[in-house]
Backbone as a ProteinNet text record, in pm:
[ID]
protein_1_A
[PRIMARY]
XXXXXXXXXXXXXXXXXXXXXXXXXXXXXXXXXXXXXXXXXXXXXXXXXXXXXXXXXXXXXXXXXXXXXXXXXXXXXXXXXXXXXXXXXXXXXXXXXXXXXXXXXXXXXXXXXXXXXXXXXXXXXXXXXXXXXXXXXXXXXXXXXXXXXXXXXXXXXXXXXXXXXXXXXXXXXXXXXXXXXXXXXXXXXXXXXXXXXXXXXXXXXXXXXXXXXXXXXXXXXXXXXXXXXXXXXXXXXXXXXXXXXXXX
[TERTIARY]
-3716.9	-3604	-3497.9	-3380.2	-3272.4	-3170.4	-3127.5	-3029	-2897.2	-2788.9	-2656.5	-2567.3	-2534.5	-2445.1	-2319.4	-2274.3	-2159.2	-2038.9	-1985.8	-1864.4	-1882	-2003.3	-2028.8	-2049	-2000.6	-2013.7	-2135.3	-2227	-2349.5	-2349.2	-2357.8	-2358.5	-2502.1	-2550.7	-2688.8	-2689.2	-2740.2	-2752	-2881.5	-2881.5	-2999.2	-3031.1	-2926.4	-2942.5	-2960.6	-2977	-2985.9	-3127.9	-3227.8	-3365.8	-3456.2	-3577.7	-3681.8	-3645.9	-3678.3	-3656.1	-3508.8	-3421.9	-3278.5	-3224.7	-3270.8	-3228.9	-3275.4	-3398.9	-3452.3	-3374.6	-3337.8	-3259.6	-3125.2	-3057.5	-2928.2	-2941.4	-3043.1	-3062.5	-3085	-3167.4	-3197.4	-3075.8	-2997.1	-2874.7	-2776.1	-2767.8	-2670.9	-2703	-2830.2	-2870.6	-2826.9	-2786.5	-2743.6	-2591.6	-2521	-2375.5	-2303.3	-2377.9	-2316.2	-2249.2	-2154.9	-2093.3	-2154.4	-2202.8	-2277.6	-2196.2	-2203.8	-2156.1	-2280.5	-2299.6	-2416.7	-2387.9	-2455.9	-2433.3	-2539.9	-2495.4	-2587.6	-2533.3	-2617	-2574.6	-2560.2	-2652.3	-2650.2	-2670.5	-2753.1	-2789.3	-2692	-2586.1	-2481.7	-2536.2	-2621.1	-2676.5	-2760.8	-2844.7	-2929.6	-2845.2	-2739.9	-2652.2	-2579.1	-2533.2	-2463.7	-2558.6	-2681.2	-2782.5	-2812.5	-2825.9	-2850.2	-2735.9	-2613.2	-2494.7	-2492.5	-2523.4	-2519.3	-2627.1	-2735.1	-2845.7	-2827.6	-2719.4	-2694.3	-2642.4	-2680.1	-2629.7	-2488.4	-2414.4	-2280.8	-2180.8	-2074.3	-1965.9	-1908.4	-1814.8	-1747.3	-1817.3	-1920.3	-1995.9	-1929.2	-1948	-1894.3	-1996.8	-1987.1	-2073.6	-1989.1	-2049.8	-1980.2	-2073.4	-2027.5	-2103.9	-2071.6	-2170.6	-2148.8	-2268.6	-2240.7	-2344.1	-2350	-2446.7	-2450.2	-2485.7	-2526.3	-2552.2	-2424.5	-2314.8	-2184.8	-2097.6	-2072.9	-2001.9	-1859.7	-1790.5	-1653.4	-1652.2	-1747.6	-1756.5	-1786.7	-1873.9	-1907.6	-1786.4	-1716.7	-1599	-1495.3	-1462.4	-1360.6	-1405.7	-1530.8	-1581.8	-1599	-1645.6	-1665	-1530.9	-1430	-1295.3	-1249.7	-1280.6	-1242.5	-1320.2	-1448.6	-1529.9	-1471.6	-1439.9	-1385.9	-1254.6	-1170.5	-1040.8	-1054.7	-1137.4	-1149	-1229.8	-1326.9	-1415.8	-1381.3	-1287.5	-1236.9	-1320.6	-1409	-1491.3	-1604.8	-1685.2	-1800.2	-1892.1	-1981	-2057.8	-2199.7	-2265.1	-2403.7	-2423.8	-2507.4	-2541.3	-2692.1	-2742.1	-2883.5	-2894.1	-2945.1	-2964.6	-3100.8	-3098.4	-3222.5	-3240	-3133.5	-3141.3	-3248.4	-3327.2	-3430.9	-3490.8	-3543.7	-3610.3	-3737.1	-3822.1	-3938.9	-3941	-3991.7	-4017.6	-4147.3	-4259.5	-4387.8	-4447.1	-4500.3	-4569.8	-4629.9	-4744.6	-4800.4	-4707.5	-4714	-4616.3	-4599.8	-4709.2	-4699.7	-4642.6	-4636.2	-4578.5	-4443.5	-4402	-4276.1	-4157.1	-4065.7	-3945	-3843.1	-3762.3	-3661.2	-3567.6	-3533.1	-3441.6	-3506	-3639.1	-3707.7	-3704.9	-3721.2	-3708.5	-3566.7	-3468.5	-3328.9	-3285.8	-3327.9	-3286.6	-3336.6	-3462.5	-3520	-3454.8	-3434.7	-3371.1	-3226.7	-3154.9	-3015.1	-3004.1	-3084	-3074.6	-3127.9	-3241.6	-3308.2	-3255.7	-3224.8	-3188.1	-3039	-2980.2	-2836.9	-2755.1	-2801.7	-2729.7	-2723.9	-2830.4	-2832.6	-2729.9	-2720.5	-2618	-2478.3	-2452.7	-2319.9	-2278.7	-2367.6	-2334.2	-2327.2	-2418.5	-2418.5	-2292.9	-2252.8	-2133.6	-2011	-1993.8	-1879.4	-1892.7	-2012.9	-2033.3	-2005.9	-2054.6	-2032.9	-1883.3	-1812.3	-1666.9	-1600.5	-1639.5	-1583.1	-1632.3	-1762.1	-1823.9	-1778.4	-1747	-1699.5	-1571.1	-1485.8	-1359.4	-1382.6	-1486.6	-1517.1	-1611.2	-1671.7	-1768.8	-1887.8	-1930	-2048.6	-2092.7	-2219.3	-2272	-2419.6	-2483.8	-2625.7	-2651.8	-2730.4	-2766.7	-2918.8	-2970.5	-3115	-3142.1	-3225.8	-3261.6	-3403.7	-3418.6	-3550.6	-3621.6	-3726.2	-3807.1	-3934.7	-4049.8	-4173.2	-4293.4	-4404.8	-4530.4	-4564.6	-4517.7	-4545	-4474.1	-4360.2	-4291.1	-4365.2	-4460	-4540.1	-4675.7	-4732.1	-4867.5	-4871.9	-4767	-4773.6	-4858.6	-4847	-4928.1	-4927.1	-5042.8	-5053.1	-4964.7	-4887.4	-4799.3	-4665.2	-4642	-4515.6	-4451.4	-4461.5	-4406	-4255.3	-4184.7	-4039.7	-4005.2	-4076.9	-4053.1	-4088.3	-4203.8	-4246.1	-4146	-4097.3	-3999.7	-3870.4	-3825.2	-3700.5	-3715	-3828.2	-3848.2	-3875.5	-3946.9	-3965.7	-3832.5	-3749.5	-3617.1	-3530.8	-3543.3	-3467.2	-3502.3	-3630.2	-3673.9	-3611.1	-3616	-3556.4	-3405.9	-3341.3	-3196.8	-3159.6	-3234.3	-3205.2	-3214.7	-3318.5	-3334.6	-3216.1	-3172.7	-3064.4	-2932.9	-2897.7	-2770.9	-2776.4	-2893.9	-2907.8	-2868.1	-2904.8	-2868	-2717.6	-2661.6	-2519.3	-2427.1	-2464.3	-2370.6	-2411.1	-2519.4	-2568.6	-2465.8	-2388.1	-2290.7	-2179.6	-2165.1	-2064.3	-2125.1	-2245.5	-2311.4	-2341.8	-2371.8	-2412.9	-2560.1	-2638.6	-2782.2	-2826.7	-2923.1	-2983.7	-3135.2	-3197.3	-3342.7	-3392	-3520.9	-3585	-3684.6	-3706.3	-3819	-3902.5	-4032.6	-4123.2	-4216.9	-4183.1	-4272.3	-4398.3	-4505.5	-4627.2	-4629.3	-4740.1	-4746.7	-4678.4	-4565.8	-4485.8	-4479.5	-4490.1	-4484.9	-4356	-4369.5	-4254	-4288	-4192.1	-4217.9	-4337.7	-4350.9	-4459.9	-4594.7	-4603.5	-4731.2	-4765	-4663.2	-4686.8	-4753.6	-4730.8	-4787.8	-4930	-4979.2	-5113.7	-5219	-5337.7	-5448.9	-5504	-5582.5	-5643.4	-5732.2	-5801.1	-5886.9	-5804.6	-5690.8	-5603.1	-5547	-5509.3	-5456.3	-5562.7	-5683.9	-5792.5	-5821.8	-5811.4	-5833.1	-5726.3	-5603.9	-5494.5	-5520.3	-5552.8	-5572.8	-5685.9	-5787.4	-5900.5	-5858.6	-5748.1	-5699.1	-5613.4	-5573.2	-5479	-5555.1	-5553.5	-5626.2	-5594.4	-5468.5	-5433.9	-5473.8	-5522.7	-5585.9	-5496	-5371.7	-5283.2	-5170.7	-5105.8	-4984.3	-4867	-4771.7	-4659	-4557.8	-4471.5	-4363.1	-4230.5	-4135.3	-4002.2	-3939.8	-3967.6	-3913.7	-3965.8	-4084.1	-4137.3	-4048.1	-4000	-3909.2	-3773	-3727.8	-3598.4	-3596.4	-3705.6	-3712.4	-3698.8	-3759.1	-3747.3	-3603.3	-3534.3	-3392.9	-3306.9	-3330	-3254.7	-3274	-3397.5	-3427.6	-3354.8	-3359.8	-3302	-3149.1	-3089.7	-2943.3	-2896.1	-2987.4	-2950.3	-2947.3	-2895.4	-2893.6	-3033.3	-3130.6	-3267.8	-3322.5	-3261.3	-3307.4	-3204	-3123.5	-3010.4	-3051.2	-3176.5	-3222.5	-3317.6	-3306.4	-3391.8	-3305.8	-3328.8	-3259	-3344.3	-3326.6	-3400.2	-3546.4	-3584.4	-3725	-3756.6	-3884.8	-3932.5	-4028	-3989.5	-4070.7	-4157.4	-4288.8	-4380.7	-4407	-4382.5	-4410.3	-4512.7	-4639	-4738.5	-4876	-4886.2	-5013.8	-5120.9	-5078.2	-5174.9	-5224.5	-5166.9	-5209.5	-5197.4	-5090	-5068.3	-5021.9	-5084.2	-5047.5	-5016.7	-4902.1	-4867.7	-4834.6
2874.5	2907.9	2982.2	2924	2985.8	3049.2	3168.2	3239.9	3245.9	3223.3	3230.1	3314.7	3435.2	3524.4	3550.3	3449.1	3463.6	3520	3629.1	3695	3759.7	3764.5	3835.3	3983.9	4068.6	4213.3	4263.2	4326.3	4378.9	4530.5	4600.8	4746.8	4793.7	4873.7	4922	5074.5	5136.4	5282.3	5322.9	5441.9	5487.2	5396.9	5353.1	5248.5	5302	5432.1	5487.8	5487.4	5458.3	5459.7	5378.7	5353.8	5295.1	5161.2	5148.2	5022.1	4985	5082.2	5054.4	5000.6	5057.8	5012.2	4869.3	4838.9	4702.5	4602.5	4641.2	4553.2	4522.4	4626.6	4606.9	4515.6	4538.1	4457.3	4310.1	4284.6	4146.3	4074.8	4144	4083.3	4054.6	4145	4125.9	4000.7	3962.5	3842.3	3714.7	3724.9	3606.9	3589.9	3678.4	3669.4	3761.8	3840.2	3931.6	4049.4	4110.3	4234.5	4348.5	4450.1	4557.4	4685.1	4742.5	4878.5	4966.4	5042.3	5128.7	5263.2	5290.6	5414	5516.6	5637.4	5746	5874.6	5978.1	6103.5	6217.2	6229.1	6348.7	6324.2	6227.4	6210.4	6116.3	6174	6097.3	6022.2	6088.3	6027.9	5905	5916.4	5803.5	5688.1	5721.4	5617.3	5543.5	5615.9	5553.9	5464.2	5509.4	5429.3	5301.6	5314.8	5198.6	5099.1	5149.5	5064.2	4986.1	5053.7	4990.5	4884.3	4894.4	4800.2	4674.7	4667.6	4550.6	4433.6	4314.1	4193.4	4163.8	4085.7	4046.7	4159.7	4146.7	4244.6	4266.6	4360.7	4387.2	4488.5	4553.1	4650.8	4788.1	4865.9	5001.2	5094.3	5222.6	5320.7	5414.2	5461.5	5548	5660.9	5782.7	5899	5925.4	5907.8	5922.7	5993.5	6090.7	6148.1	6057.7	5967.5	5865.7	5923.3	6050	6115.1	6171.5	6168.3	6220.9	6102.9	6093.2	5977.4	5964.9	6076	6070.9	6023.9	6073.5	6032.9	5884	5834.4	5692	5608.4	5648.1	5572.7	5562.2	5674.2	5674.7	5594.9	5613.4	5547.7	5397.7	5355.8	5212.6	5139.2	5204.6	5145.9	5126.8	5224.4	5217.1	5107.2	5094.5	4989	4851.9	4831.3	4702	4672.8	4775.3	4757.1	4732.8	4812.2	4804.5	4683.2	4641.8	4534.5	4399.7	4401.2	4275.7	4210.9	4287.2	4230.8	4323.8	4278.3	4357	4258.5	4195.4	4083.3	4118.9	4208.2	4243.9	4394.3	4449	4591.3	4606.6	4685.7	4720.6	4870.8	4911.2	5053.4	5096.4	5162.9	5199.1	5349.4	5427.8	5571.8	5638	5724.9	5792.4	5910.3	6005.4	6122.6	6151.5	6236	6285.8	6438	6498.7	6643.4	6658.5	6633.5	6622.4	6758.5	6762.8	6882	6852.7	6913.9	6896.6	6961.8	6914.4	6951.8	7102.6	7176.9	7320.4	7400.8	7340.4	7408.1	7350.1	7245	7178.9	7262	7287.4	7361.6	7267.9	7323.5	7242.8	7176.4	7248.4	7190.7	7073.3	7074.4	6961	6838.1	6861.1	6751.6	6695	6784	6740.1	6664.9	6713.6	6649.5	6505.8	6484.1	6350.5	6256.8	6305.6	6221.9	6189.8	6288.3	6266.3	6166.9	6188.2	6103.2	5962.8	5953.3	5823.6	5740.8	5806.8	5734.2	5738.8	5857.7	5865.3	5787.9	5788.5	5714.1	5565.7	5512.4	5370.7	5344.4	5435.9	5425.6	5429	5527.4	5542.2	5419.1	5374.9	5264.6	5130.9	5110.9	4985.5	4974.3	5082.7	5081.4	5035.6	5088.5	5048.7	4906.2	4867.2	4730.9	4628.1	4655.7	4563.4	4551.2	4660.9	4658.5	4556.1	4553.4	4457.7	4316.2	4304.7	4172.8	4101.6	4175.6	4114.1	4034.5	4087.6	4019.2	3888.5	3888.6	3769.2	3674.5	3723.5	3647.1	3599.4	3684.8	3655.7	3782.9	3785.9	3900.4	3920.2	3994.4	4024.6	4168.3	4238.1	4377	4385.9	4450.1	4470.2	4619.7	4665.8	4806.8	4827.2	4917.6	4943.9	5049.1	5006.3	5098.7	5126.9	5135	5167.1	5135.1	5106.3	5088.2	5213.5	5330.2	5455.6	5457.4	5388.8	5378.2	5291	5212.7	5124.4	5185.2	5261.2	5313.5	5462.7	5536.1	5681.6	5732.5	5862.7	5922.1	6073.8	6134.2	6279.2	6348.9	6446.2	6520.3	6455	6340.3	6269.2	6230.8	6317	6283.6	6262.8	6342	6325.4	6192.9	6162.6	6037.6	5916.5	5922.6	5811.9	5789.2	5897.8	5886.2	5822.2	5862.2	5806.2	5657.9	5619.4	5479.5	5390.8	5444.3	5369.6	5353.8	5456.2	5449.6	5341.4	5320.5	5214.9	5078.3	5055.9	4926.6	4901.7	5001.8	4986.6	4969.3	5044.7	5033.9	4893.9	4842.1	4710.1	4601.4	4605.7	4505.7	4510.4	4629.1	4644.6	4590	4626.7	4580.9	4431.7	4381.4	4237.2	4157.5	4207.3	4140.4	4151.9	4268.3	4292.4	4200.3	4170	4100.5	3957.5	3909.5	3775.4	3666.5	3680.7	3576.9	3564.3	3666	3662.1	3622	3566.9	3519	3632.2	3749.4	3864.7	3889.5	3900.4	3917.5	4053.8	4113.6	4238.7	4223.6	4265.5	4263	4385.9	4411.6	4521.8	4468.7	4548.1	4528.4	4655.8	4639.3	4753.6	4750.1	4821.8	4825	4905	4868.2	4947.8	5040.7	5043.9	5125.1	5049.2	5103.5	5040.2	5133.4	5078.1	5158.7	5239.4	5368.9	5458.1	5581.2	5674.8	5801	5872.4	5860	5926.4	5865.2	5731.2	5667.2	5683.9	5695.1	5714.9	5849.8	5946.5	6080.3	6092.2	5987.8	5991.5	5971.3	6026.6	6003	5862.4	5814.1	5682	5677.3	5787.6	5794.8	5781.4	5849.5	5841.9	5701.1	5638.1	5501.9	5404.7	5423.9	5334.8	5347	5467.5	5487.5	5413.8	5416	5343.7	5193.5	5145.8	5002	4947.9	5029	4986.8	4954.5	5012.6	4989.6	4863.1	4808.7	4696.5	4565.7	4473.1	4346.9	4270.2	4269.6	4198.1	4273.1	4395.9	4466.6	4524.1	4555.6	4616.1	4692.6	4779	4845.7	4751.7	4743.4	4652.9	4701.9	4612.5	4642.8	4648.7	4729.5	4730.9	4592.3	4507.3	4370.7	4289	4323.3	4253.6	4278.4	4400.2	4434.1	4370.9	4372.8	4312.7	4164.3	4094.3	3950.7	3924.8	4009.8	3995.9	4018.9	4112.1	4137.4	4014.8	3954.4	3834.4	3725.9	3708	3606.7	3635.5	3759.6	3793.9	3794.5	3797.5	3788.3	3646	3557.3	3421.4	3325.9	3207.7	3103.6	3050.5	3080.5	3038.7	3107.8	3219.9	3295.3	3292.3	3189.1	3182.5	3192.7	3161.2	3162.7	3279.4	3383	3501.1	3623.5	3692.5	3819	3905.6	4036.2	4131.7	4145.5	4102.2	4100.6	4208.8	4240.3	4330	4252.6	4238.9	4167.9	4269	4256.1	4348.7	4306.4	4397.5	4374.6	4479.7	4454.6	4560.4	4514.2	4389.7	4341.2	4325.5	4325	4311	4442.6	4554.3	4686.9	4703	4648.2	4651	4513.7	4459.4	4325.8	4335.9	4279.6	4282.9	4144
3573.5	3486.5	3568	3580.1	3656.2	3562.6	3597.7	3517.3	3592.6	3520.6	3579.8	3490.8	3540.1	3467.2	3549.4	3621.3	3710.1	3635.7	3690.1	3639.4	3501.8	3451.8	3327.1	3357	3267.2	3285.2	3208.2	3281.8	3222.6	3237.8	3127.6	3126.9	3108.7	3204	3199.7	3201.4	3096	3095	3164	3222.5	3296.4	3412.5	3484.1	3586.1	3727.5	3741.8	3877	3932.6	3847.7	3897.9	3805	3851.2	3768.1	3707.2	3579.1	3508	3506.1	3479.7	3473.9	3605.3	3714.9	3847.7	3871.8	3833.9	3851.6	3767.1	3646.4	3559.8	3624.7	3673.7	3738.8	3861.2	3941.9	4062.5	4028.5	3928.5	3892.7	3834.3	3753.4	3701.1	3814.7	3911.9	4021	4102	4108.1	4182.5	4112.8	3986.6	3911.2	3910.6	3982.5	3987.7	3891.6	3814.7	3718.3	3788.2	3717.5	3762.9	3682.3	3751.6	3687	3671.2	3551.8	3528.5	3526.5	3632.8	3648.8	3582.3	3473.3	3397.9	3434.9	3467.5	3498	3437.6	3433.7	3371.1	3470	3566.1	3650	3799.6	3835.7	3976.3	4047.1	4099.8	4168.1	4289.4	4365.8	4487.1	4453.7	4351.8	4312.4	4258.9	4183.6	4128.9	4239.7	4339.2	4451.5	4529.8	4547	4617.1	4539.6	4407.5	4322.4	4333.6	4333.7	4342.4	4473.6	4583.2	4715	4732.2	4656	4669.7	4584.3	4508	4425	4508	4470.1	4535.5	4484.9	4560.9	4515.9	4522.8	4444.6	4449.5	4309.6	4301	4174.5	4086.4	4140	4061.4	4066.2	3961.2	3955.3	3891.1	3923.2	3859.1	3772.6	3663.9	3569.6	3526.8	3538.2	3493.4	3347.1	3260.9	3116.6	3053.1	2970.6	2883.5	2760.9	2758.1	2653.1	2515.3	2510.8	2382.6	2321.9	2398.1	2354.6	2310	2180.8	2126.2	2181.2	2197.7	2249	2394.6	2473.8	2614.2	2625.3	2538.7	2540.2	2502.4	2397.8	2352.9	2463.8	2525.8	2630.4	2752.9	2792.8	2913	2894	2776.1	2752.2	2745.5	2692.6	2694.7	2839.6	2924	3065	3136.8	3105.1	3165.9	3133.3	3006.5	2964.5	3035.8	3048.7	3112.3	3262.6	3328.8	3474.4	3522.1	3441.7	3486.2	3423.4	3331.1	3277.3	3170.2	3109.7	3002.6	2965.6	2870.4	2824.8	2752.7	2827.9	2773.1	2729.4	2806.4	2775.9	2791.1	2706.2	2712.9	2714.1	2809.3	2814.4	2793.1	2677.5	2647.1	2700	2815.8	2883.8	2902.2	2886.8	2913.6	2827	2889.1	2812.4	2886.4	2809	2866.2	2786.6	2842	2769.8	2776.9	2672.3	2667.1	2588.9	2655.8	2586.7	2550.6	2428.7	2381.1	2245.2	2215.4	2081.7	1979.7	1857.3	1755.1	1739.5	1727.5	1698.6	1815.2	1932.7	2048.4	2088.5	2019.7	2056	2008.4	2100.2	2066	2001.4	1914.8	1846.7	1947.1	2053.3	2152.6	2226.6	2241.1	2304.1	2213.2	2084.5	1987	1991.5	1982.3	1976.3	2102.2	2218.7	2344.2	2351.9	2313.3	2320.8	2218.9	2097.3	1994.4	2032.9	2083.3	2121.5	2237.2	2341.2	2460.1	2435.6	2366.5	2351.5	2234.7	2124.3	2002.5	1971.8	1973.5	1943	2046.4	2169.9	2274.3	2242.1	2183.5	2145.8	2035.9	1939.7	1835.1	1897.5	1983.4	2044.1	2124.3	2212.4	2302.4	2228.8	2135.1	2059.4	1973.2	1912.7	1827.1	1905.6	2026.3	2107.6	2157.6	2199.4	2248.6	2139.5	2019.6	1907.6	1876.8	1887.8	1865.3	1957.1	2083.8	2178.7	2149.8	2123.6	2107.1	1981	1877.1	1753.1	1776	1862.5	1892.3	1968.4	2051.3	2131.5	2058.9	1951.4	1871.8	1956.5	2048.4	2129.9	2199.9	2239.8	2314.2	2287	2374.8	2357.8	2399.8	2319.5	2347.2	2350.4	2454.3	2465.8	2470.5	2380	2372.5	2422.6	2519.5	2576.6	2492.2	2423.3	2344.6	2424.3	2362.3	2433.9	2347.7	2412.9	2340	2260	2306.8	2235.8	2100.9	2089.9	1962.2	1863.2	1912.6	1827.3	1792	1884.7	1865	1836.4	1877.3	1874.2	1989	2018	2124.4	2108.7	2115.9	2102.7	2205.3	2161.3	2250.6	2273.6	2209.1	2228.4	2094.9	1996.6	1864.5	1869.9	1952.2	1964.6	2031.5	2138.7	2211.9	2125.1	2058.1	1971.7	1859	1799	1690.8	1740.3	1858.3	1912	1942.1	1997.4	2035	1913.5	1813.8	1689.3	1616.8	1623.3	1561.9	1622.4	1751.2	1818.4	1761.5	1732.7	1678.9	1542	1454.2	1321.6	1327.3	1414.7	1433.9	1480.8	1577.5	1633.8	1528.4	1446.7	1340.6	1243.6	1208.4	1111.2	1163.9	1287.3	1343.3	1374.9	1410.4	1434.5	1311.5	1193.9	1068.9	1044.4	1073.4	1047.2	1126.7	1252.5	1342.2	1376.5	1318.4	1353.4	1326.2	1219.9	1184.7	1288.8	1374.3	1481.5	1616.5	1612.8	1734.2	1832.5	1776.3	1858	1830.1	1936	1920.1	1971.9	1902.6	1946.9	1945.7	2054.1	2063.7	2138.4	2125.7	2197	2299.4	2401.6	2491.6	2486.7	2465.2	2459	2579.9	2687.1	2803	2773.3	2843	2838.7	2958.6	3032	3153.9	3266.7	3313.9	3418.3	3538.9	3658	3779	3784.2	3811	3812.2	3896	3903.4	3973.4	3911	3778.7	3708.6	3746.5	3744.9	3778.1	3926.2	4012.4	4155.4	4182.6	4093	4111.5	4056.9	3990.3	3934.3	4042.5	4018.6	4109.6	4086	4179.4	4163.3	4040.1	4014.1	3895.8	3767.7	3762.9	3645.1	3628.2	3740.2	3733.9	3682.8	3730.6	3688.8	3539.9	3485.1	3342	3260.5	3311.6	3245.2	3251.5	3370.7	3391.6	3303.9	3281.8	3199	3055.5	3011.9	2875.5	2865.1	2980.9	2983.2	3005	2909.2	2923.6	3051.2	3094.9	3217.3	3344.2	3327.8	3438.5	3545	3511.5	3611.2	3541.6	3619.2	3573.6	3601.1	3509.1	3526	3627.8	3668.2	3761.4	3686.3	3732.9	3670.6	3661.7	3760.8	3759.8	3640.9	3589.8	3472.6	3351	3338.5	3228.2	3251.7	3377	3411.2	3378.2	3406	3377.4	3227.7	3148.2	3002.7	2957.6	3023.1	2992	3021	3136.2	3172.2	3066.8	3025.4	2924.4	2793.1	2746.9	2616.3	2616.6	2734.3	2742	2769.6	2799.2	2838.5	2719.4	2744.6	2641.8	2610.6	2697.2	2670.3	2545	2507.9	2390.3	2277.2	2274	2180.5	2033.6	2001.3	1862.4	1836.7	1918.2	1904.7	1880.5	1769.5	1743.4	1651.8	1665.4	1583.5	1619.8	1739.8	1779.2	1882.9	1892.6	1997.3	2087.3	2212.5	2311	2385.2	2369.8	2434.5	2578.8	2672	2813.8	2853.4	2818.9	2829.1	2877.5	2924.7	2975.3	2870	2742.7	2634	2578.7	2625.6	2581.3	2429.5	2374.1	2229.7	2187.5	2082.2	2032.9	1884.7	1843.7	1701.4	1651.6
[MASK]
++++++++++++++++++++++++++++++++++++++++++++++++++++++++++++++++++++++++++++++++++++++++++++++++++++++++++++++++++++++++++++++++++++++++++++++++++++++++++++++++++++++++++++++++++++++++++++++++++++++++++++++++++++++++++++++++++++++++++++++++++++++++

């Protein structure tokens, strides 16, 4: 299956590392122009930008939880890059703690960064896409939003909220040929998994039917599919990329 996104503008939040970086890299190999969105790590964002294939890519520092910042920056992206065709909402944080020890600010930070950012960015993207009567948005949720997990009530709530939000907006904009879908990764190789001991990794792998931890490229491939014409009749769905860890 070959993907061609030549001259299409793909906006990826949280694109300076991990899954977001892999998504940006894979889209760049198809001829797309990437808007690399980051919040704080300028060095990582610049490194991510330089590692992209092709040309015409730009990076933008945006607090995606700030609606005014998103509105102003997305208008600038559309103007500077000449379009706004696809959006990947990937930005996310964790602040893990059991409920009785969780601080209100830890709850708020996770909900604002993970869930409100999806509202902010999707609202602006849909505004552009409605005029063109086409577009695709992919929201990165998590297996934790489907199963829950002790010590991650804030994270689980934010990721479950993304699924419900995606279904609702998918219905609202379907008549304009705009599609919204989710990807729910399971255990994916990251800075966090790299810090685990072999024993900890083995315990995780034992839970996964396919017997391995996933790669960021596995999630990126799903993104390419959901933004392509190969998925033209798919909207409002959650695609699980989890090795069989959770099946619905």
